[in-house]
mmCIF file of C-alpha atoms in Angstrom:
data_model
loop_
_atom_site.group_PDB
_atom_site.id
_atom_site.type_symbol
_atom_site.label_atom_id
_atom_site.label_comp_id
_atom_site.label_asym_id
_atom_site.label_seq_id
_atom_site.Cartn_x
_atom_site.Cartn_y
_atom_site.Cartn_z
ATOM 1 C CA MET A 12 115.463 103.869 88.530
ATOM 2 C CA THR A 13 117.163 103.491 85.003
ATOM 3 C CA SER A 14 118.120 100.055 83.618
ATOM 4 C CA THR A 15 121.510 100.772 84.125
ATOM 5 C CA SER A 16 121.118 101.378 87.814
ATOM 6 C CA ALA A 17 118.970 98.287 88.304
ATOM 7 C CA GLY A 18 121.532 96.256 86.312
ATOM 8 C CA VAL A 19 124.461 97.326 88.817
ATOM 9 C CA ARG A 20 122.202 96.392 91.528
ATOM 10 C CA ASP A 21 121.681 92.772 90.180
ATOM 11 C CA ARG A 22 125.055 92.566 89.788
ATOM 12 C CA ARG A 23 125.736 93.418 93.900
ATOM 13 C CA MET A 24 122.763 91.109 94.905
ATOM 14 C CA TRP A 25 123.832 87.921 93.172
ATOM 15 C CA PRO A 26 126.735 86.924 95.470
ATOM 16 C CA LEU A 27 124.172 87.606 98.089
ATOM 17 C CA TYR A 28 121.860 85.106 97.014
ATOM 18 C CA ALA A 29 124.827 82.627 96.285
ATOM 19 C CA ALA A 30 125.753 83.055 100.102
ATOM 20 C CA GLY A 31 122.230 82.128 101.049
ATOM 21 C CA PHE A 32 122.256 79.050 98.592
ATOM 22 C CA THR A 33 125.875 78.157 100.268
ATOM 23 C CA THR A 34 124.386 77.918 104.010
ATOM 24 C CA ALA A 35 121.485 76.054 103.031
ATOM 25 C CA PHE A 36 123.368 73.461 100.847
ATOM 26 C CA GLY A 37 125.841 73.163 103.290
ATOM 27 C CA ALA A 38 123.117 72.473 105.964
ATOM 28 C CA HIS A 39 121.030 70.113 104.222
ATOM 29 C CA SER A 40 123.283 68.209 101.942
ATOM 30 C CA VAL A 41 125.453 66.993 105.025
ATOM 31 C CA ALA A 42 122.663 66.392 107.465
ATOM 32 C CA ALA A 43 120.550 64.570 104.690
ATOM 33 C CA ASN A 44 123.427 61.914 104.296
ATOM 34 C CA LEU A 45 125.145 61.639 107.665
ATOM 35 C CA GLY A 46 123.095 58.328 108.327
ATOM 36 C CA GLY A 47 124.614 56.514 105.540
ATOM 37 C CA PHE A 48 127.669 57.612 106.268
ATOM 38 C CA SER A 49 130.507 55.198 107.890
ATOM 39 C CA ASP A 50 130.075 53.111 110.803
ATOM 40 C CA ASP A 51 133.115 54.440 112.104
ATOM 41 C CA ALA A 52 131.382 58.137 112.448
ATOM 42 C CA VAL A 53 127.964 57.260 112.909
ATOM 43 C CA LYS A 54 127.566 54.512 115.433
ATOM 44 C CA SER A 55 124.393 55.306 117.399
ATOM 45 C CA LEU A 56 121.284 57.555 116.805
ATOM 46 C CA LEU A 57 122.456 59.405 119.955
ATOM 47 C CA THR A 58 125.646 60.260 117.706
ATOM 48 C CA LEU A 59 123.864 60.730 114.566
ATOM 49 C CA GLY A 60 121.394 63.624 116.538
ATOM 50 C CA ILE A 61 124.616 65.209 118.189
ATOM 51 C CA LEU A 62 125.892 65.675 114.942
ATOM 52 C CA LEU A 63 123.061 66.688 113.097
ATOM 53 C CA ALA A 64 122.627 69.590 116.089
ATOM 54 C CA LEU A 65 126.114 70.623 116.126
ATOM 55 C CA TYR A 66 125.627 72.998 112.966
ATOM 56 C CA ASP A 67 122.570 74.455 114.234
ATOM 57 C CA GLY A 68 123.405 74.627 117.630
ATOM 58 C CA ALA A 69 126.176 77.134 116.560
ATOM 59 C CA GLU A 70 123.608 78.925 114.716
ATOM 60 C CA VAL A 71 121.343 79.771 117.487
ATOM 61 C CA LEU A 72 124.186 80.629 119.897
ATOM 62 C CA LEU A 73 126.201 83.278 117.428
ATOM 63 C CA LYS A 74 124.158 84.582 114.815
ATOM 64 C CA PRO A 75 122.710 87.521 116.976
ATOM 65 C CA VAL A 76 126.249 87.787 117.916
ATOM 66 C CA PHE A 77 127.642 88.161 114.570
ATOM 67 C CA GLY A 78 124.332 90.122 113.336
ATOM 68 C CA THR A 79 125.693 92.714 116.298
ATOM 69 C CA ILE A 80 128.981 92.763 114.967
ATOM 70 C CA ALA A 81 128.304 93.507 111.482
ATOM 71 C CA ASP A 82 126.520 96.372 112.675
ATOM 72 C CA ARG A 83 129.493 97.667 114.156
ATOM 73 C CA ILE A 84 131.914 97.014 111.594
ATOM 74 C CA GLY A 85 130.137 96.588 108.661
ATOM 75 C CA ALA A 86 128.369 93.642 107.122
ATOM 76 C CA ARG A 87 130.557 92.995 104.283
ATOM 77 C CA PRO A 88 133.602 92.188 106.390
ATOM 78 C CA VAL A 89 131.418 89.616 108.205
ATOM 79 C CA LEU A 90 130.084 88.366 105.327
ATOM 80 C CA LEU A 91 133.811 87.877 103.637
ATOM 81 C CA ALA A 92 134.963 86.143 106.936
ATOM 82 C CA GLY A 93 131.948 83.699 107.315
ATOM 83 C CA LEU A 94 132.347 82.496 103.814
ATOM 84 C CA VAL A 95 136.234 82.095 104.280
ATOM 85 C CA GLY A 96 135.409 80.434 107.631
ATOM 86 C CA PHE A 97 132.941 77.924 105.854
ATOM 87 C CA ALA A 98 135.752 77.376 103.253
ATOM 88 C CA ILE A 99 138.466 76.458 105.986
ATOM 89 C CA ALA A 100 136.146 74.420 108.012
ATOM 90 C CA SER A 101 135.153 72.156 104.865
ATOM 91 C CA GLY A 102 138.548 71.991 104.059
ATOM 92 C CA LEU A 103 139.627 70.723 107.110
ATOM 93 C CA TYR A 104 137.480 67.233 106.623
ATOM 94 C CA ALA A 105 138.351 67.228 102.772
ATOM 95 C CA VAL A 106 141.773 66.907 103.706
ATOM 96 C CA ALA A 107 141.854 64.986 107.170
ATOM 97 C CA ASP A 108 138.893 62.583 105.731
ATOM 98 C CA SER A 109 138.935 61.194 109.044
ATOM 99 C CA PRO A 110 135.504 60.605 111.468
ATOM 100 C CA ARG A 111 136.717 62.769 114.135
ATOM 101 C CA TRP A 112 137.387 65.749 111.974
ATOM 102 C CA LEU A 113 133.657 65.657 111.156
ATOM 103 C CA TRP A 114 132.707 66.918 114.435
ATOM 104 C CA VAL A 115 135.157 70.020 114.149
ATOM 105 C CA ALA A 116 134.116 70.527 110.291
ATOM 106 C CA ARG A 117 130.374 70.697 111.066
ATOM 107 C CA LEU A 118 130.817 73.346 114.411
ATOM 108 C CA GLY A 119 133.001 75.262 112.088
ATOM 109 C CA GLN A 120 130.610 75.240 109.385
ATOM 110 C CA GLY A 121 128.284 76.396 111.445
ATOM 111 C CA ALA A 122 130.028 79.008 113.223
ATOM 112 C CA ALA A 123 130.586 80.218 109.967
ATOM 113 C CA ALA A 124 127.144 80.287 108.563
ATOM 114 C CA SER A 125 126.247 82.318 111.853
ATOM 115 C CA ALA A 126 128.385 85.198 110.326
ATOM 116 C CA PHE A 127 127.583 85.203 106.980
ATOM 117 C CA SER A 128 123.721 84.344 106.884
ATOM 118 C CA PRO A 129 122.859 87.718 108.991
ATOM 119 C CA ALA A 130 125.345 89.710 106.977
ATOM 120 C CA ALA A 131 123.885 88.744 103.917
ATOM 121 C CA SER A 132 120.637 89.438 105.085
ATOM 122 C CA ALA A 133 121.572 93.036 106.329
ATOM 123 C CA LEU A 134 123.238 93.458 102.956
ATOM 124 C CA VAL A 135 120.005 92.851 101.197
ATOM 125 C CA ALA A 136 118.046 95.283 102.837
ATOM 126 C CA ARG A 137 120.968 98.229 102.923
ATOM 127 C CA LEU A 138 121.586 97.883 99.450
ATOM 128 C CA ASN A 139 117.957 98.005 98.367
ATOM 129 C CA PRO A 140 115.456 101.002 98.418
ATOM 130 C CA ALA A 141 112.712 100.106 101.033
ATOM 131 C CA ALA A 142 110.189 99.935 97.845
ATOM 132 C CA LYS A 143 112.131 96.856 96.545
ATOM 133 C CA HIS A 144 112.883 95.021 99.712
ATOM 134 C CA GLY A 145 109.838 92.389 98.991
ATOM 135 C CA ARG A 146 111.311 91.197 95.897
ATOM 136 C CA ALA A 147 114.865 91.310 97.236
ATOM 137 C CA PHE A 148 114.047 89.013 100.043
ATOM 138 C CA GLY A 149 111.902 86.912 97.957
ATOM 139 C CA SER A 150 114.848 86.290 95.555
ATOM 140 C CA TYR A 151 117.091 85.639 98.349
ATOM 141 C CA GLY A 152 114.590 83.071 100.223
ATOM 142 C CA PHE A 153 114.065 81.593 96.266
ATOM 143 C CA TYR A 154 117.619 80.566 95.893
ATOM 144 C CA LYS A 155 118.131 79.697 99.997
ATOM 145 C CA SER A 156 115.064 77.332 99.005
ATOM 146 C CA ILE A 157 116.949 75.934 95.999
ATOM 147 C CA GLY A 158 119.720 75.389 98.002
ATOM 148 C CA TYR A 159 117.457 73.257 101.003
ATOM 149 C CA THR A 160 115.837 71.722 97.559
ATOM 150 C CA LEU A 161 118.986 70.449 95.743
ATOM 151 C CA GLY A 162 121.289 69.786 99.510
ATOM 152 C CA PRO A 163 119.866 66.673 99.607
ATOM 153 C CA LEU A 164 120.003 65.289 95.959
ATOM 154 C CA LEU A 165 123.730 66.905 95.229
ATOM 155 C CA GLY A 166 125.049 65.948 98.474
ATOM 156 C CA GLY A 167 123.760 62.204 98.003
ATOM 157 C CA ALA A 168 125.422 62.222 94.513
ATOM 158 C CA LEU A 169 128.548 63.333 95.578
ATOM 159 C CA VAL A 170 128.796 61.091 98.620
ATOM 160 C CA TRP A 171 127.963 58.172 96.358
ATOM 161 C CA LEU A 172 130.737 59.151 94.150
ATOM 162 C CA GLY A 173 133.339 60.121 96.487
ATOM 163 C CA GLY A 174 132.143 60.064 100.222
ATOM 164 C CA PHE A 175 131.982 62.615 102.298
ATOM 165 C CA GLN A 176 135.250 64.124 101.487
ATOM 166 C CA LEU A 177 134.276 64.943 97.777
ATOM 167 C CA LEU A 178 131.296 66.609 99.301
ATOM 168 C CA PHE A 179 133.349 68.698 101.782
ATOM 169 C CA ALA A 180 135.967 69.737 98.775
ATOM 170 C CA VAL A 181 132.781 70.850 96.668
ATOM 171 C CA MET A 182 131.557 72.960 99.642
ATOM 172 C CA THR A 183 135.175 74.509 100.027
ATOM 173 C CA VAL A 184 135.307 75.288 96.334
ATOM 174 C CA LEU A 185 131.415 76.545 96.524
ATOM 175 C CA ALA A 186 132.582 79.054 99.498
ATOM 176 C CA VAL A 187 135.732 80.282 98.267
ATOM 177 C CA ALA A 188 134.188 81.105 95.075
ATOM 178 C CA VAL A 189 131.390 82.847 96.621
ATOM 179 C CA ALA A 190 133.734 84.789 98.595
ATOM 180 C CA GLY A 191 135.652 85.724 95.907
ATOM 181 C CA TRP A 192 132.504 87.011 93.706
ATOM 182 C CA ALA A 193 131.451 88.992 97.072
ATOM 183 C CA LEU A 194 134.971 90.558 97.233
ATOM 184 C CA PHE A 195 134.454 91.718 93.999
ATOM 185 C CA ALA A 196 130.870 92.559 93.323
ATOM 186 C CA VAL A 197 129.534 93.365 96.837
ATOM 187 C CA PRO A 198 130.665 96.966 97.649
ATOM 188 C CA ALA A 199 131.710 98.500 101.276
ATOM 189 C CA VAL A 200 128.614 99.748 103.412
ATOM 190 C CA GLN A 201 129.933 101.594 106.218
ATOM 191 C CA PRO A 202 128.445 101.038 109.852
ATOM 192 C CA LEU A 203 125.942 103.812 110.258
ATOM 193 C CA PRO A 204 126.290 105.711 113.920
ATOM 194 C CA ARG A 205 124.084 104.053 116.436
ATOM 195 C CA THR A 206 122.732 105.488 119.666
ATOM 196 C CA ARG A 207 123.912 103.406 123.169
ATOM 197 C CA GLN A 208 121.756 100.398 123.496
ATOM 198 C CA THR A 209 121.609 98.412 126.878
ATOM 199 C CA VAL A 210 120.470 95.240 127.884
ATOM 200 C CA ILE A 211 117.087 96.409 128.790
ATOM 201 C CA ASP A 212 116.805 98.546 125.493
ATOM 202 C CA LEU A 213 117.532 95.086 123.553
ATOM 203 C CA ALA A 214 115.078 93.200 125.606
ATOM 204 C CA ARG A 215 112.443 96.069 124.883
ATOM 205 C CA ARG A 216 113.053 96.169 121.152
ATOM 206 C CA ILE A 217 112.728 92.498 120.930
ATOM 207 C CA ALA A 218 109.471 92.170 122.883
ATOM 208 C CA ASP A 219 107.703 95.353 120.999
ATOM 209 C CA PRO A 220 105.252 93.467 118.769
ATOM 210 C CA VAL A 221 106.630 95.179 115.443
ATOM 211 C CA PHE A 222 109.782 92.773 115.887
ATOM 212 C CA LEU A 223 108.131 89.857 117.706
ATOM 213 C CA ARG A 224 104.762 89.344 115.176
ATOM 214 C CA PRO A 225 106.872 89.106 111.972
ATOM 215 C CA THR A 226 109.811 86.807 113.777
ATOM 216 C CA ALA A 227 107.163 84.790 115.125
ATOM 217 C CA ALA A 228 105.713 84.088 111.804
ATOM 218 C CA LEU A 229 108.876 83.242 110.420
ATOM 219 C CA ALA A 230 109.613 80.945 113.442
ATOM 220 C CA GLY A 231 106.247 79.278 112.793
ATOM 221 C CA ALA A 232 107.077 79.335 108.955
ATOM 222 C CA THR A 233 110.292 77.377 109.733
ATOM 223 C CA ALA A 234 108.549 74.937 111.783
ATOM 224 C CA ALA A 235 105.861 73.868 109.375
ATOM 225 C CA LEU A 236 108.674 73.576 106.643
ATOM 226 C CA SER A 237 110.759 71.406 108.918
ATOM 227 C CA VAL A 238 107.967 69.507 109.784
ATOM 228 C CA GLY A 239 106.805 68.656 106.227
ATOM 229 C CA VAL A 240 109.832 67.461 105.449
ATOM 230 C CA GLY A 241 110.751 65.357 108.466
ATOM 231 C CA PHE A 242 107.335 63.579 108.659
ATOM 232 C CA LEU A 243 105.223 64.077 105.202
ATOM 233 C CA PRO A 244 107.559 61.116 104.232
ATOM 234 C CA VAL A 245 106.333 58.974 107.220
ATOM 235 C CA THR A 246 102.660 60.254 106.590
ATOM 236 C CA GLY A 247 103.087 58.557 102.920
ATOM 237 C CA ALA A 248 104.840 55.368 104.006
ATOM 238 C CA ALA A 249 102.406 54.735 106.860
ATOM 239 C CA ASP A 250 99.707 55.159 104.027
ATOM 240 C CA GLY A 251 101.594 52.454 101.893
ATOM 241 C CA LEU A 252 103.323 54.564 99.367
ATOM 242 C CA GLY A 253 107.003 54.587 98.104
ATOM 243 C CA THR A 254 109.748 56.345 98.644
ATOM 244 C CA ILE A 255 109.765 57.981 95.299
ATOM 245 C CA ALA A 256 106.008 59.316 96.211
ATOM 246 C CA THR A 257 107.213 60.416 99.293
ATOM 247 C CA GLY A 258 110.529 61.985 98.233
ATOM 248 C CA ALA A 259 108.369 63.880 95.379
ATOM 249 C CA ALA A 260 106.139 65.050 98.223
ATOM 250 C CA VAL A 261 108.975 67.025 99.908
ATOM 251 C CA SER A 262 110.279 68.332 96.403
ATOM 252 C CA VAL A 263 106.948 69.706 95.597
ATOM 253 C CA LEU A 264 106.910 71.220 99.085
ATOM 254 C CA ALA A 265 110.124 73.014 98.798
ATOM 255 C CA ALA A 266 110.089 73.777 95.207
ATOM 256 C CA THR A 267 106.448 75.540 95.881
ATOM 257 C CA ALA A 268 108.032 77.545 98.760
ATOM 258 C CA ALA A 269 111.020 78.605 95.954
ATOM 259 C CA VAL A 270 108.493 79.575 93.724
ATOM 260 C CA VAL A 271 105.655 81.510 95.973
ATOM 261 C CA GLN A 272 108.779 83.857 97.566
ATOM 262 C CA PRO A 273 109.718 86.058 94.570
ATOM 263 C CA ARG A 274 105.868 86.519 93.537
ATOM 264 C CA ALA A 275 105.055 87.405 97.292
ATOM 265 C CA GLY A 276 107.799 89.784 97.424
ATOM 266 C CA ARG A 277 107.063 91.462 94.318
ATOM 267 C CA ALA A 278 103.114 91.847 95.600
ATOM 268 C CA LEU A 279 104.216 93.534 98.273
ATOM 269 C CA ASP A 280 106.583 96.167 96.359
ATOM 270 C CA GLY A 281 103.883 96.608 93.842
ATOM 271 C CA GLY A 282 101.288 97.527 96.980
ATOM 272 C CA ARG A 283 99.125 94.568 95.698
ATOM 273 C CA LEU A 284 99.778 92.801 99.207
ATOM 274 C CA SER A 285 100.292 94.177 102.815
ATOM 275 C CA ALA A 286 102.989 92.435 105.194
ATOM 276 C CA ARG A 287 100.369 91.658 107.799
ATOM 277 C CA THR A 288 97.867 90.398 105.271
ATOM 278 C CA GLY A 289 100.157 88.398 103.514
ATOM 279 C CA ILE A 290 101.663 86.951 106.715
ATOM 280 C CA THR A 291 98.377 86.294 108.078
ATOM 281 C CA LEU A 292 97.270 84.528 104.650
ATOM 282 C CA GLY A 293 100.382 82.644 104.818
ATOM 283 C CA LEU A 294 99.958 81.174 108.329
ATOM 284 C CA LEU A 295 96.395 80.145 107.501
ATOM 285 C CA ILE A 296 97.312 78.142 104.285
ATOM 286 C CA THR A 297 100.129 76.593 106.465
ATOM 287 C CA ALA A 298 97.624 75.470 108.931
ATOM 288 C CA ALA A 299 95.110 73.942 106.438
ATOM 289 C CA GLY A 300 98.502 72.075 104.946
ATOM 290 C CA LEU A 301 99.221 70.411 108.051
ATOM 291 C CA ALA A 302 95.440 69.760 108.726
ATOM 292 C CA CYS A 303 95.752 68.479 104.966
ATOM 293 C CA ALA A 304 98.394 65.979 106.381
ATOM 294 C CA ILE A 305 95.836 64.403 108.569
ATOM 295 C CA LEU A 306 93.814 62.833 105.744
ATOM 296 C CA PRO A 307 95.135 59.509 103.926
ATOM 297 C CA GLY A 308 96.074 59.352 100.584
ATOM 298 C CA VAL A 309 98.598 60.641 98.053
ATOM 299 C CA ALA A 310 96.233 63.526 96.999
ATOM 300 C CA ALA A 311 96.120 64.671 100.795
ATOM 301 C CA LEU A 312 99.906 64.019 100.802
ATOM 302 C CA LEU A 313 100.362 66.321 97.702
ATOM 303 C CA GLY A 314 97.878 69.114 98.962
ATOM 304 C CA ALA A 315 99.630 69.218 102.195
ATOM 305 C CA ALA A 316 102.907 69.581 100.300
ATOM 306 C CA LEU A 317 101.594 72.444 98.568
ATOM 307 C CA LEU A 318 99.742 74.479 100.846
ATOM 308 C CA ILE A 319 102.753 74.277 103.697
ATOM 309 C CA GLY A 320 105.252 75.337 100.533
ATOM 310 C CA ALA A 321 102.972 78.166 99.610
ATOM 311 C CA GLY A 322 101.989 79.560 103.017
ATOM 312 C CA THR A 323 106.012 79.298 103.998
ATOM 313 C CA GLY A 324 106.598 80.790 100.799
ATOM 314 C CA LEU A 325 104.364 83.770 101.709
ATOM 315 C CA ILE A 326 105.692 84.354 105.161
ATOM 316 C CA THR A 327 109.527 84.383 104.563
ATOM 317 C CA PRO A 328 109.981 87.258 102.330
ATOM 318 C CA LEU A 329 106.901 89.259 104.104
ATOM 319 C CA GLY A 330 108.284 88.677 107.231
ATOM 320 C CA PHE A 331 111.733 89.520 106.462
ATOM 321 C CA ALA A 332 110.581 92.834 104.801
ATOM 322 C CA ALA A 333 108.521 93.932 107.473
ATOM 323 C CA LEU A 334 111.666 93.331 110.038
ATOM 324 C CA ALA A 335 113.812 95.670 107.529
ATOM 325 C CA ALA A 336 111.009 98.644 107.430
ATOM 326 C CA SER A 337 110.587 98.708 111.203
ATOM 327 C CA THR A 338 114.676 98.768 111.757
ATOM 328 C CA GLU A 339 116.951 101.726 111.598
ATOM 329 C CA GLN A 340 119.544 100.653 109.379
ATOM 330 C CA ALA A 341 122.416 101.168 112.076
ATOM 331 C CA ARG A 342 120.936 97.697 113.616
ATOM 332 C CA LEU A 343 119.897 95.380 110.257
ATOM 333 C CA GLY A 344 122.329 93.097 111.165
ATOM 334 C CA GLN A 345 121.348 92.604 115.022
ATOM 335 C CA THR A 346 117.718 92.519 113.864
ATOM 336 C CA MET A 347 118.199 89.973 111.001
ATOM 337 C CA GLY A 348 120.432 87.652 113.705
ATOM 338 C CA THR A 349 118.106 87.744 116.136
ATOM 339 C CA ALA A 350 114.880 86.857 113.283
ATOM 340 C CA GLU A 351 117.139 83.976 112.226
ATOM 341 C CA LEU A 352 117.500 82.463 116.030
ATOM 342 C CA GLY A 353 113.910 82.659 116.073
ATOM 343 C CA ARG A 354 113.541 81.067 112.845
ATOM 344 C CA GLU A 355 116.403 78.027 114.311
ATOM 345 C CA LEU A 356 114.134 77.665 117.206
ATOM 346 C CA GLY A 357 111.241 76.999 114.934
ATOM 347 C CA ASP A 358 113.031 74.765 112.884
ATOM 348 C CA ALA A 359 114.112 72.710 116.138
ATOM 349 C CA GLY A 360 111.008 73.360 117.888
ATOM 350 C CA GLY A 361 108.502 72.547 115.286
ATOM 351 C CA PRO A 362 109.573 68.531 115.074
ATOM 352 C CA LEU A 363 109.942 68.158 118.572
ATOM 353 C CA LEU A 364 106.384 69.331 119.318
ATOM 354 C CA VAL A 365 104.797 66.909 116.628
ATOM 355 C CA ALA A 366 107.039 64.558 117.308
ATOM 356 C CA ALA A 367 106.346 64.618 121.370
ATOM 357 C CA VAL A 368 102.610 64.926 120.511
ATOM 358 C CA ALA A 369 102.803 61.909 118.024
ATOM 359 C CA THR A 370 104.669 59.602 121.039
ATOM 360 C CA ALA A 371 101.669 60.355 123.211
ATOM 361 C CA ALA A 372 98.502 59.955 120.536
ATOM 362 C CA THR A 373 99.206 59.747 116.566
ATOM 363 C CA LEU A 374 101.007 61.747 114.132
ATOM 364 C CA GLY A 375 97.716 63.173 112.953
ATOM 365 C CA TYR A 376 97.633 64.726 116.363
ATOM 366 C CA GLY A 377 101.087 66.240 116.242
ATOM 367 C CA TYR A 378 100.161 67.861 112.818
ATOM 368 C CA ALA A 379 96.876 69.119 114.187
ATOM 369 C CA THR A 380 98.562 70.633 117.344
ATOM 370 C CA LEU A 381 100.920 72.603 115.318
ATOM 371 C CA ALA A 382 98.146 73.651 112.986
ATOM 372 C CA ILE A 383 95.923 74.643 116.098
ATOM 373 C CA ILE A 384 99.032 77.149 116.652
ATOM 374 C CA LEU A 385 99.469 78.230 113.327
ATOM 375 C CA GLY A 386 95.929 79.088 112.407
ATOM 376 C CA GLY A 387 95.178 80.193 115.942
ATOM 377 C CA VAL A 388 97.458 82.802 116.096
ATOM 378 C CA PRO A 389 96.129 85.098 113.253
ATOM 379 C CA VAL A 390 92.509 84.354 114.199
ATOM 380 C CA ILE A 391 92.994 85.459 117.793
ATOM 381 C CA GLY A 392 94.835 88.524 116.305
ATOM 382 C CA LEU A 393 91.993 89.673 114.037
ATOM 383 C CA VAL A 394 89.448 89.304 116.849
ATOM 384 C CA ILE A 395 91.308 91.382 119.097
ATOM 385 C CA ALA A 396 91.649 94.010 116.588
ATOM 386 C CA ARG A 397 88.233 93.640 115.740
ATOM 387 C CA ILE A 398 86.898 93.818 119.645
ATOM 388 C CA ARG A 399 89.655 97.050 119.777
ATOM 389 C CA ARG A 400 87.936 99.057 117.019
ATOM 390 C CA GLN A 401 84.265 98.250 118.438
ATOM 391 C CA PRO A 402 83.049 101.385 120.408
ATOM 392 C CA LEU A 403 82.207 100.433 124.165
ATOM 393 C CA VAL A 404 78.532 100.023 124.996
ATOM 394 C CA PRO A 405 77.156 101.693 128.173
#
C-alpha cells in the first residue's frame, strides 16, 4: 500500500475517531457531574439514578436496531443522522436551560448515540482491509477512552464555568463539527446485498461461539472497567487515601486502557498476537487487577488500576476485530450494534454484581466474585480445549 493511499484512509478515519470520542464524552461528562447539579433537577438518589440510566438505557434498546438499519441503508447516513440528532438533543437543553428538559436531552442523546456509535464501528471495519482491523479498532478505542477520561474533567470545568447550559452548548458544537467533518471526509459506503434472515437465523448467529466469545469478553472487559472507575475510589477512601490519590488511580486505569489498545491492534495485524490468545490474556490480566484491588494500600490500588486498564485495553480492539473478521460485511452494523449491547449490559451488570455481593459481604468479596468469573472463563475454555485434543483411552 502506498503512502498516499494510507494518508487517504487516515483522513477518512479521523471523523470516526471523533465520533467515538463524542459518545464517550457525552456519556461521562454529564454523568460525572449530575450529582452536583441544582436541587431542582436532582432531588434524590432515585432521581439521579434514573437520569444516569436514561442514556445507557436508550443505547441498550436501540443499538441493535440502528445497527440493522445501517446495514440496510448504509452506515454513513446513520452516522450523520445520529450526530445531528445528538446536536439537536444537546441544543434543546442549552437553549431551554430548564431541569425538565434535562430528561429529554439525556434520552435524546442516548438514542442518537445508539445510531452513530455502531455505524462508526461498522465503517471502521468497512473502510479498512481485514489486515488492518486491529490497528483501526485500536485507534478507535483509544480516542473513545480519551473521551471517557476527559469527560468528567472537562465536563466538571465547563459546569463550574457556566453550568450545564454551557456543557450542553459545547456538546452541541462538538456534534455539529464532527457531523460536518464526517459529511466531507467519510465516503459513502453502499450497503451490500444480504440474504433473508429470520428471527431464528439471528438467534442462531448470536448464539454462535464465534460471535458469543468475543462479545462476552467485551462485556466482561466493560464490566471490569466500570467497576474499576466506580469502586476503586471507594476502596482508596476506605484505606484513608484522599480524593487526589483515588482520582489518580482512576486516571491511571483509563490512560492505560487508552495506551494499550492501539498497541494491541498493531500486534494483531502484525501476526505477533492472535485474537483468541490476546483476549484470554486480557481476561486473566483483568482478573488479576480485580484481585489486586482486594489488597490494602496505595500500591495495590495503583496496581489494580494498571492491570484492569491493560487487560481491558487488550480485549477491546481484539474483540471487535474478531467480530469483524467473522461477520459478512453486509451485516457488520447489526453485529456491531449487538456487540455494543453486550458491552452496555456489562457496563451496568458489573457494578450491580459487585455492589450486591459487597452489600451481602464486603467490597473485597465483590471484586473477588467478578475476578473469578473473568479469570475462570478462559481457564475453563483452555481445559475443555485440552480435553478435546486428548485421545480417548480405552
